[in-house]
């Protein structure tokens, strides 16, 4: 019997992560055994290669500031597992998590015994815990962030008020496919019949796939750059001031609380989804509340400032599109400063291409390291070998111990220089504990 919070976490993390054949049948059976806790709630469903977390964070702020109660399900966590399941921005308590794990364990054991493929996976259990918690809390809206893909993701058992696809890029190819069209097909799986879908900036191949899927399902489409837009008013500034043009909202000006140029598109997508949700629910929009909400949005590990002088930022640019977005930010906002990067990446990512992007910048001092990784099946990449043939302006430094490495890099910097610690979100999570403890 599970008696403590730590035992509950060990039970969750000890489950299988993936099954050979993707299916939602097992998840639907699991929820049916639990009394279908996912029913009778309103959802905004968010997928995308990058930008999901930031979009959810801005949506949460705007909805809360508008007076609604808001549940959210996000991944991965940065500091503690509980962050993934939150009500009004407050993570589930240890006591509630333990109680809900104790509630669902008998159902898991039953399914383990009777299902040919075995019982629920770790992420399916996470999702079921969230649905059970939200059924108790009954928020006005639940923001559901997809784990991987969309079509077979365990969150894809609901019909939302609005669906959101932030971006489509190269990541999780082992599970989603080796072309952008295949990856886009998986993301498009969250589009439901007649339910509006908001699209961020998508590559041509992915866009065509998603538009065809939406047309087949008679789902109204709202595209960034076509049906809504946002542009930056203060050029070369770390925190962008934007002007947003939407359906009913025109010329909304706001300073974003989340740093980085890529947040401009995420903010536009969040605002469009917010507009549609409020309209569908017959709720009025307070422009002043929106502006305050965007300014106050925080999201750990996304160009997060953890030291002021010298400036130290944490950025979980954990895949190739994420690194390309970080490169654009460095070019636009830090072109006149020396930038010291400390990078650790998981071995299952496109780490050679990611390093090549970062090394291409003339003002970057690249330092590579390794870390423990989230588990034995997902180790940190050996970046020391990967950088051997990468041309750079400054020699690439190989750091064995990242904790000591941060101090070593800091001693090389002047007050005007910038340190950015990036790569895996798991690595960023480890570093964040060091800075914020």
Short mmCIF file of C-alpha atoms in Angstrom, two decimals:
data_model
loop_
_atom_site.label_atom_id
_atom_site.label_comp_id
_atom_site.label_asym_id
_atom_site.label_seq_id
_atom_site.Cartn_x
_atom_site.Cartn_y
_atom_site.Cartn_z
CA UNK A 1 0.00 0.00 0.00
CA UNK A 2 1.26 3.47 -0.87
CA UNK A 3 1.42 5.53 2.34
CA UNK A 4 3.61 8.57 1.59
CA UNK A 5 4.05 11.25 -1.08
CA UNK A 6 7.51 9.88 -1.97
CA UNK A 7 6.07 6.39 -2.43
CA UNK A 8 3.34 7.84 -4.65
CA UNK A 9 5.96 9.57 -6.85
CA UNK A 10 8.09 6.42 -7.00
CA UNK A 11 5.04 4.46 -8.11
CA UNK A 12 4.27 6.97 -10.92
CA UNK A 13 7.88 7.22 -12.13
CA UNK A 14 8.29 3.45 -11.98
CA UNK A 15 5.67 2.86 -14.67
CA UNK A 16 6.38 2.11 -18.34
CA UNK A 17 6.85 5.30 -20.34
CA UNK A 18 5.83 4.07 -23.79
CA UNK A 19 4.03 1.10 -25.34
CA UNK A 20 4.89 -0.31 -28.77
CA UNK A 21 1.51 0.44 -30.37
CA UNK A 22 0.04 3.91 -29.81
CA UNK A 23 -3.63 3.87 -28.83
CA UNK A 24 -6.21 5.81 -26.81
CA UNK A 25 -8.25 2.67 -26.05
CA UNK A 26 -6.33 1.94 -22.84
CA UNK A 27 -6.66 5.55 -21.63
CA UNK A 28 -10.41 5.60 -22.33
CA UNK A 29 -10.85 2.31 -20.46
CA UNK A 30 -8.79 3.67 -17.54
CA UNK A 31 -10.97 6.80 -17.31
CA UNK A 32 -14.18 4.76 -17.63
CA UNK A 33 -13.08 2.67 -14.63
CA UNK A 34 -12.55 5.95 -12.74
CA UNK A 35 -16.04 7.21 -13.61
CA UNK A 36 -14.96 9.44 -16.55
CA UNK A 37 -13.71 12.39 -14.47
CA UNK A 38 -12.78 14.28 -17.68
CA UNK A 39 -16.44 14.90 -18.57
CA UNK A 40 -18.44 18.08 -17.84
CA UNK A 41 -15.44 20.45 -17.96
CA UNK A 42 -14.41 23.08 -20.54
CA UNK A 43 -10.97 22.75 -22.10
CA UNK A 44 -8.44 24.60 -24.22
CA UNK A 45 -6.19 21.94 -25.78
CA UNK A 46 -2.64 23.00 -26.73
CA UNK A 47 -0.05 21.14 -28.80
CA UNK A 48 3.07 22.14 -30.76
CA UNK A 49 6.76 21.36 -31.02
CA UNK A 50 7.67 24.49 -29.05
CA UNK A 51 5.78 27.30 -27.35
CA UNK A 52 3.16 25.12 -25.60
CA UNK A 53 4.25 25.98 -22.07
CA UNK A 54 4.60 29.71 -22.67
CA UNK A 55 1.26 29.84 -24.50
CA UNK A 56 -0.45 28.02 -21.63
CA UNK A 57 1.23 30.38 -19.12
CA UNK A 58 -0.10 33.46 -20.95
CA UNK A 59 -3.54 31.90 -21.36
CA UNK A 60 -3.63 31.09 -17.66
CA UNK A 61 -2.74 34.68 -16.75
CA UNK A 62 -5.33 36.23 -19.07
CA UNK A 63 -8.10 33.89 -17.91
CA UNK A 64 -7.29 34.35 -14.21
CA UNK A 65 -7.08 38.14 -14.60
CA UNK A 66 -10.50 37.96 -16.26
CA UNK A 67 -11.96 36.47 -13.09
CA UNK A 68 -12.16 32.80 -14.14
CA UNK A 69 -10.94 29.77 -12.21
CA UNK A 70 -8.32 27.89 -14.22
CA UNK A 71 -6.92 24.37 -14.08
CA UNK A 72 -3.74 23.52 -15.96
CA UNK A 73 -1.77 20.44 -16.97
CA UNK A 74 1.78 21.03 -18.22
CA UNK A 75 4.99 19.10 -18.78
CA UNK A 76 7.74 18.59 -17.94
CA UNK A 77 7.99 20.06 -14.46
CA UNK A 78 10.92 22.36 -13.64
CA UNK A 79 11.18 22.11 -9.84
CA UNK A 80 8.61 19.61 -8.52
CA UNK A 81 6.24 17.08 -10.08
CA UNK A 82 3.22 18.84 -8.50
CA UNK A 83 3.68 21.85 -10.85
CA UNK A 84 2.23 19.78 -13.69
CA UNK A 85 -1.25 19.75 -12.14
CA UNK A 86 -2.34 23.19 -10.93
CA UNK A 87 -5.49 25.06 -9.96
CA UNK A 88 -5.36 28.86 -10.32
CA UNK A 89 -1.59 28.57 -10.74
CA UNK A 90 -1.13 26.72 -7.42
CA UNK A 91 0.34 23.20 -7.77
CA UNK A 92 -1.58 20.24 -6.37
CA UNK A 93 -0.67 19.62 -2.71
CA UNK A 94 1.37 16.58 -1.65
CA UNK A 95 -1.64 15.39 0.36
CA UNK A 96 -4.05 15.59 -2.59
CA UNK A 97 -1.59 13.88 -4.90
CA UNK A 98 -1.06 11.02 -2.43
CA UNK A 99 -4.82 10.66 -1.88
CA UNK A 100 -5.54 10.51 -5.62
CA UNK A 101 -2.72 8.02 -6.28
CA UNK A 102 -4.16 5.82 -3.53
CA UNK A 103 -7.57 6.12 -5.22
CA UNK A 104 -6.40 5.06 -8.69
CA UNK A 105 -3.88 2.32 -7.77
CA UNK A 106 -6.55 -0.44 -7.47
CA UNK A 107 -7.80 0.45 -10.97
CA UNK A 108 -4.24 0.36 -12.36
CA UNK A 109 -3.64 -3.07 -10.78
CA UNK A 110 -6.91 -4.34 -12.22
CA UNK A 111 -5.95 -3.15 -15.73
CA UNK A 112 -2.43 -4.58 -15.34
CA UNK A 113 -4.06 -7.97 -14.73
CA UNK A 114 -6.64 -7.94 -17.53
CA UNK A 115 -5.18 -5.92 -20.41
CA UNK A 116 -2.99 -7.81 -22.88
CA UNK A 117 -0.64 -4.84 -23.32
CA UNK A 118 -0.53 -4.16 -19.58
CA UNK A 119 -2.01 -1.24 -17.65
CA UNK A 120 -1.55 2.51 -18.00
CA UNK A 121 1.78 4.18 -18.74
CA UNK A 122 3.39 6.86 -16.57
CA UNK A 123 1.95 9.73 -18.63
CA UNK A 124 -1.50 8.13 -18.75
CA UNK A 125 -1.43 7.98 -14.93
CA UNK A 126 -0.32 11.64 -14.76
CA UNK A 127 -3.22 12.58 -17.04
CA UNK A 128 -5.76 10.54 -15.08
CA UNK A 129 -4.60 12.12 -11.80
CA UNK A 130 -5.10 15.55 -13.36
CA UNK A 131 -8.60 14.71 -14.60
CA UNK A 132 -9.57 13.37 -11.15
CA UNK A 133 -8.25 16.52 -9.48
CA UNK A 134 -10.03 18.84 -11.93
CA UNK A 135 -13.29 16.90 -11.47
CA UNK A 136 -13.05 17.79 -7.76
CA UNK A 137 -12.01 21.42 -8.25
CA UNK A 138 -14.43 22.13 -11.14
CA UNK A 139 -12.54 25.12 -12.67
CA UNK A 140 -14.22 27.30 -15.31
CA UNK A 141 -11.62 26.10 -17.82
CA UNK A 142 -8.79 23.55 -17.96
CA UNK A 143 -5.68 24.26 -20.04
CA UNK A 144 -4.44 20.93 -21.35
CA UNK A 145 -0.89 20.76 -22.70
CA UNK A 146 -0.21 17.74 -24.88
CA UNK A 147 2.70 15.52 -23.81
CA UNK A 148 3.93 14.29 -27.21
CA UNK A 149 2.22 14.73 -30.58
CA UNK A 150 -1.54 14.91 -30.17
CA UNK A 151 -3.40 12.14 -32.00
CA UNK A 152 -2.52 9.38 -29.51
CA UNK A 153 -1.59 11.60 -26.57
CA UNK A 154 -3.44 10.61 -23.40
CA UNK A 155 -4.93 14.12 -23.11
CA UNK A 156 -6.76 13.60 -26.43
CA UNK A 157 -9.90 12.15 -24.85
CA UNK A 158 -11.86 15.41 -24.60
CA UNK A 159 -13.62 17.84 -26.93
CA UNK A 160 -12.27 21.32 -26.19
CA UNK A 161 -13.82 24.75 -26.70
CA UNK A 162 -10.79 25.62 -28.82
CA UNK A 163 -7.70 23.73 -30.03
CA UNK A 164 -4.25 25.33 -30.40
CA UNK A 165 -1.24 24.25 -32.49
CA UNK A 166 1.65 26.59 -31.69
CA UNK A 167 4.45 25.30 -33.95
CA UNK A 168 5.50 22.21 -35.89
CA UNK A 169 9.20 21.33 -36.08
CA UNK A 170 11.69 18.50 -35.75
CA UNK A 171 11.35 16.69 -32.42
CA UNK A 172 10.33 13.25 -31.13
CA UNK A 173 10.75 11.82 -34.64
CA UNK A 174 11.01 8.29 -33.20
CA UNK A 175 7.36 8.54 -32.12
CA UNK A 176 5.86 11.13 -34.48
CA UNK A 177 7.46 10.42 -37.86
CA UNK A 178 10.41 11.49 -40.01
CA UNK A 179 8.75 14.21 -42.11
CA UNK A 180 7.07 17.47 -41.10
CA UNK A 181 3.85 16.23 -42.72
CA UNK A 182 3.86 13.10 -40.51
CA UNK A 183 4.61 15.16 -37.40
CA UNK A 184 1.85 17.62 -38.38
CA UNK A 185 -0.62 14.73 -38.79
CA UNK A 186 0.03 13.77 -35.17
CA UNK A 187 -0.41 17.39 -33.98
CA UNK A 188 -3.62 17.75 -36.04
CA UNK A 189 -5.04 14.82 -34.08
CA UNK A 190 -6.29 17.24 -31.42
CA UNK A 191 -8.56 19.03 -33.94
CA UNK A 192 -12.16 18.01 -33.26
CA UNK A 193 -15.21 18.24 -35.53
CA UNK A 194 -16.52 21.81 -35.67
CA UNK A 195 -14.14 23.04 -32.94
CA UNK A 196 -12.11 26.16 -33.87
CA UNK A 197 -8.35 25.74 -34.12
CA UNK A 198 -5.70 28.46 -33.67
CA UNK A 199 -2.47 28.03 -35.62
CA UNK A 200 0.90 29.64 -34.97
CA UNK A 201 3.64 30.11 -37.55
CA UNK A 202 3.85 26.75 -39.36
CA UNK A 203 6.20 25.45 -42.10
CA UNK A 204 4.44 25.09 -45.50
CA UNK A 205 4.38 21.28 -45.48
CA UNK A 206 2.95 21.11 -41.95
CA UNK A 207 0.43 23.90 -42.61
CA UNK A 208 -0.99 22.10 -45.66
CA UNK A 209 -1.46 18.88 -43.66
CA UNK A 210 -3.18 20.66 -40.76
CA UNK A 211 -5.45 22.79 -42.99
CA UNK A 212 -6.58 19.67 -44.86
CA UNK A 213 -7.37 17.94 -41.55
CA UNK A 214 -9.31 20.97 -40.26
CA UNK A 215 -11.29 21.20 -43.52
CA UNK A 216 -12.26 17.54 -43.29
CA UNK A 217 -13.53 18.12 -39.74
CA UNK A 218 -15.33 21.40 -40.58
CA UNK A 219 -13.19 23.17 -37.98
CA UNK A 220 -12.84 26.96 -38.35
CA UNK A 221 -9.15 27.90 -38.65
CA UNK A 222 -7.51 31.06 -37.28
CA UNK A 223 -3.97 31.56 -38.58
CA UNK A 224 -1.22 33.80 -37.27
CA UNK A 225 -0.41 36.42 -39.90
CA UNK A 226 -3.74 35.96 -41.64
CA UNK A 227 -6.58 36.17 -39.11
CA UNK A 228 -4.63 37.74 -36.24
CA UNK A 229 -1.19 39.23 -35.69
CA UNK A 230 1.24 40.82 -33.27
CA UNK A 231 4.27 42.97 -33.97
CA UNK A 232 6.97 44.41 -31.75
CA UNK A 233 6.91 48.13 -30.97
CA UNK A 234 10.26 48.32 -29.12
CA UNK A 235 13.01 46.87 -31.30
CA UNK A 236 16.07 45.12 -29.74
CA UNK A 237 14.53 44.93 -26.28
CA UNK A 238 14.65 41.81 -24.13
CA UNK A 239 11.02 42.19 -23.01
CA UNK A 240 8.97 42.92 -26.11
CA UNK A 241 6.25 45.55 -26.22
CA UNK A 242 3.70 44.27 -28.71
CA UNK A 243 0.64 45.47 -30.55
CA UNK A 244 -1.96 42.74 -31.10
CA UNK A 245 -4.68 42.69 -33.77
CA UNK A 246 -7.32 40.01 -33.40
CA UNK A 247 -10.96 39.44 -34.26
CA UNK A 248 -12.69 41.70 -31.77
CA UNK A 249 -9.57 43.00 -30.07
CA UNK A 250 -7.78 45.73 -32.04
CA UNK A 251 -4.55 47.56 -31.21
CA UNK A 252 -3.97 45.96 -27.83
CA UNK A 253 -0.57 47.18 -26.62
CA UNK A 254 1.23 45.22 -23.91
CA UNK A 255 4.72 44.56 -22.56
CA UNK A 256 5.34 40.82 -22.23
CA UNK A 257 6.50 39.41 -18.92
CA UNK A 258 8.15 36.52 -20.78
CA UNK A 259 11.43 37.45 -22.45
CA UNK A 260 12.60 36.61 -25.97
CA UNK A 261 11.47 37.43 -29.49
CA UNK A 262 9.74 34.06 -29.89
CA UNK A 263 7.24 35.05 -27.18
CA UNK A 264 5.65 37.59 -29.54
CA UNK A 265 4.13 34.79 -31.65
CA UNK A 266 3.22 32.78 -28.54
CA UNK A 267 1.43 35.84 -27.10
CA UNK A 268 -0.54 36.33 -30.32
CA UNK A 269 -1.61 32.67 -30.36
CA UNK A 270 -2.60 32.83 -26.67
CA UNK A 271 -4.64 36.00 -27.21
CA UNK A 272 -6.47 34.55 -30.21
CA UNK A 273 -7.35 31.38 -28.28
CA UNK A 274 -8.46 33.56 -25.35
CA UNK A 275 -10.69 35.66 -27.63
CA UNK A 276 -12.37 32.58 -29.09
CA UNK A 277 -12.88 30.96 -25.68
CA UNK A 278 -14.42 34.09 -24.16
CA UNK A 279 -16.68 34.58 -27.20
CA UNK A 280 -17.82 30.94 -27.19
CA UNK A 281 -18.65 31.20 -23.48
CA UNK A 282 -20.43 34.55 -23.87
CA UNK A 283 -17.97 36.36 -21.60
CA UNK A 284 -16.89 40.00 -21.90
CA UNK A 285 -13.21 40.89 -22.35
CA UNK A 286 -11.51 43.50 -20.16
CA UNK A 287 -8.66 45.06 -22.17
CA UNK A 288 -6.92 46.40 -19.04
CA UNK A 289 -6.98 42.94 -17.45
CA UNK A 290 -5.35 41.50 -20.58
CA UNK A 291 -2.49 43.99 -20.53
CA UNK A 292 -1.84 43.36 -16.83
CA UNK A 293 -2.00 39.58 -17.33
CA UNK A 294 0.61 39.56 -20.13
CA UNK A 295 2.98 41.77 -18.13
CA UNK A 296 2.70 39.52 -15.07
CA UNK A 297 3.12 36.16 -16.82
CA UNK A 298 6.04 34.09 -15.56
CA UNK A 299 7.20 30.68 -16.80
CA UNK A 300 10.29 29.03 -15.29
CA UNK A 301 13.14 28.02 -17.57
CA UNK A 302 12.13 30.14 -20.58
CA UNK A 303 14.77 32.88 -20.86
CA UNK A 304 14.37 33.22 -17.10
CA UNK A 305 16.61 35.74 -15.36
CA UNK A 306 18.28 34.19 -12.29
CA UNK A 307 21.07 36.74 -11.81
CA UNK A 308 21.22 40.42 -12.70
CA UNK A 309 24.90 41.39 -12.75
CA UNK A 310 26.25 39.72 -14.75
CA UNK A 311 23.01 38.73 -16.46
CA UNK A 312 22.41 34.97 -16.19
CA UNK A 313 19.48 33.44 -18.09
CA UNK A 314 18.07 29.92 -18.15
CA UNK A 315 16.47 28.77 -21.40
CA UNK A 316 15.15 25.29 -22.02
CA UNK A 317 15.88 25.31 -25.77
CA UNK A 318 15.64 21.52 -25.79
CA UNK A 319 15.31 20.84 -29.52
CA UNK A 320 16.44 22.30 -32.86
CA UNK A 321 13.51 24.77 -33.30
CA UNK A 322 14.05 25.93 -29.70
CA UNK A 323 17.73 26.59 -30.33
CA UNK A 324 16.93 28.44 -33.57
CA UNK A 325 14.55 30.70 -31.60
CA UNK A 326 17.29 31.31 -29.00
CA UNK A 327 19.76 32.19 -31.78
CA UNK A 328 17.32 34.80 -33.12
CA UNK A 329 16.99 36.32 -29.65
CA UNK A 330 20.79 36.51 -29.23
CA UNK A 331 21.11 38.17 -32.66
CA UNK A 332 18.34 40.68 -31.97
CA UNK A 333 18.81 41.50 -28.30
CA UNK A 334 22.46 40.75 -27.45
CA UNK A 335 24.31 41.51 -30.71
CA UNK A 336 26.45 44.14 -28.94
CA UNK A 337 27.37 41.92 -25.97
CA UNK A 338 29.56 38.87 -25.42
CA UNK A 339 27.40 35.82 -24.73
CA UNK A 340 28.71 32.84 -22.75
CA UNK A 341 26.69 29.67 -23.32
CA UNK A 342 26.71 26.59 -21.10
CA UNK A 343 25.00 23.73 -22.93
CA UNK A 344 23.93 20.19 -22.05
CA UNK A 345 21.58 18.21 -24.32
CA UNK A 346 19.95 14.78 -24.13
CA UNK A 347 21.39 12.10 -26.43
CA UNK A 348 18.05 11.54 -28.22
CA UNK A 349 17.99 15.12 -29.59
CA UNK A 350 19.59 16.57 -32.76
CA UNK A 351 22.47 17.86 -30.67
CA UNK A 352 25.02 18.24 -33.50
CA UNK A 353 22.68 20.51 -35.47
CA UNK A 354 21.77 22.39 -32.28
CA UNK A 355 25.43 23.03 -31.44
CA UNK A 356 26.12 24.11 -35.03
CA UNK A 357 23.42 26.79 -34.77
CA UNK A 358 24.82 28.15 -31.49
CA UNK A 359 28.43 28.05 -32.70
CA UNK A 360 27.56 30.09 -35.80
CA UNK A 361 27.25 33.32 -33.77
CA UNK A 362 30.33 35.52 -33.69
CA UNK A 363 29.76 36.85 -30.16
CA UNK A 364 29.16 33.45 -28.55
CA UNK A 365 31.63 31.64 -26.26
CA UNK A 366 30.42 28.03 -26.29
CA UNK A 367 30.89 25.77 -23.26
CA UNK A 368 29.57 22.22 -23.38
CA UNK A 369 28.93 19.89 -20.46
CA UNK A 370 26.89 16.87 -19.38
CA UNK A 371 24.46 16.10 -16.56
CA UNK A 372 22.73 13.15 -14.95
CA UNK A 373 19.69 13.09 -17.28
CA UNK A 374 16.14 12.14 -16.27
CA UNK A 375 16.90 8.40 -16.21
CA UNK A 376 19.17 5.63 -17.57
CA UNK A 377 17.17 5.37 -20.80
CA UNK A 378 17.61 9.09 -21.57
CA UNK A 379 21.28 9.95 -20.97
CA UNK A 380 23.03 13.26 -21.57
CA UNK A 381 24.79 13.47 -24.98
CA UNK A 382 28.60 13.33 -25.20
CA UNK A 383 28.99 16.87 -26.53
CA UNK A 384 32.80 16.81 -26.15
CA UNK A 385 32.96 14.45 -29.13
CA UNK A 386 30.26 16.31 -31.05
CA UNK A 387 32.09 19.66 -31.01
CA UNK A 388 35.40 18.35 -32.40
CA UNK A 389 34.61 19.42 -35.98
CA UNK A 390 32.46 22.51 -35.33
CA UNK A 391 34.12 25.75 -36.49
CA UNK A 392 33.78 28.69 -34.06
CA UNK A 393 35.27 32.13 -33.53
CA UNK A 394 36.29 31.24 -29.96
CA UNK A 395 37.56 27.78 -28.92
CA UNK A 396 34.80 25.57 -27.51
CA UNK A 397 35.40 24.76 -23.83
CA UNK A 398 34.57 21.31 -22.47
CA UNK A 399 33.40 21.39 -18.84
CA UNK A 400 33.27 18.14 -16.84
CA UNK A 401 31.48 19.51 -13.78
CA UNK A 402 28.75 22.01 -14.67
CA UNK A 403 28.41 23.31 -11.09
CA UNK A 404 32.09 24.33 -11.02
CA UNK A 405 31.84 25.37 -14.67
CA UNK A 406 29.29 28.10 -13.91
CA UNK A 407 31.75 29.73 -11.51
CA UNK A 408 34.62 29.34 -13.98
CA UNK A 409 32.61 31.02 -16.77
CA UNK A 410 31.46 33.82 -14.44
CA UNK A 411 35.10 34.69 -13.64
CA UNK A 412 35.78 35.23 -17.37
CA UNK A 413 32.86 37.63 -17.81
CA UNK A 414 32.57 41.40 -17.48
CA UNK A 415 29.47 43.09 -16.03
CA UNK A 416 28.03 43.70 -19.52
CA UNK A 417 28.38 40.09 -20.69
CA UNK A 418 25.55 37.57 -20.65
CA UNK A 419 25.54 33.92 -19.55
CA UNK A 420 22.82 31.68 -21.01
CA UNK A 421 22.46 28.15 -19.65
CA UNK A 422 20.52 26.05 -22.12
CA UNK A 423 19.80 22.70 -23.75
CA UNK A 424 17.69 20.12 -21.98
CA UNK A 425 14.83 21.33 -19.76
CA UNK A 426 15.96 18.66 -17.27
CA UNK A 427 19.41 20.30 -17.19
CA UNK A 428 17.87 23.75 -16.79
CA UNK A 429 15.78 22.36 -13.91
CA UNK A 430 18.95 21.13 -12.14
CA UNK A 431 20.71 24.48 -12.65
CA UNK A 432 17.64 26.43 -11.48
CA UNK A 433 17.73 24.65 -8.10
CA UNK A 434 21.34 25.75 -7.67
CA UNK A 435 20.50 29.43 -8.33
CA UNK A 436 17.18 29.69 -6.50
CA UNK A 437 17.86 27.63 -3.36
#
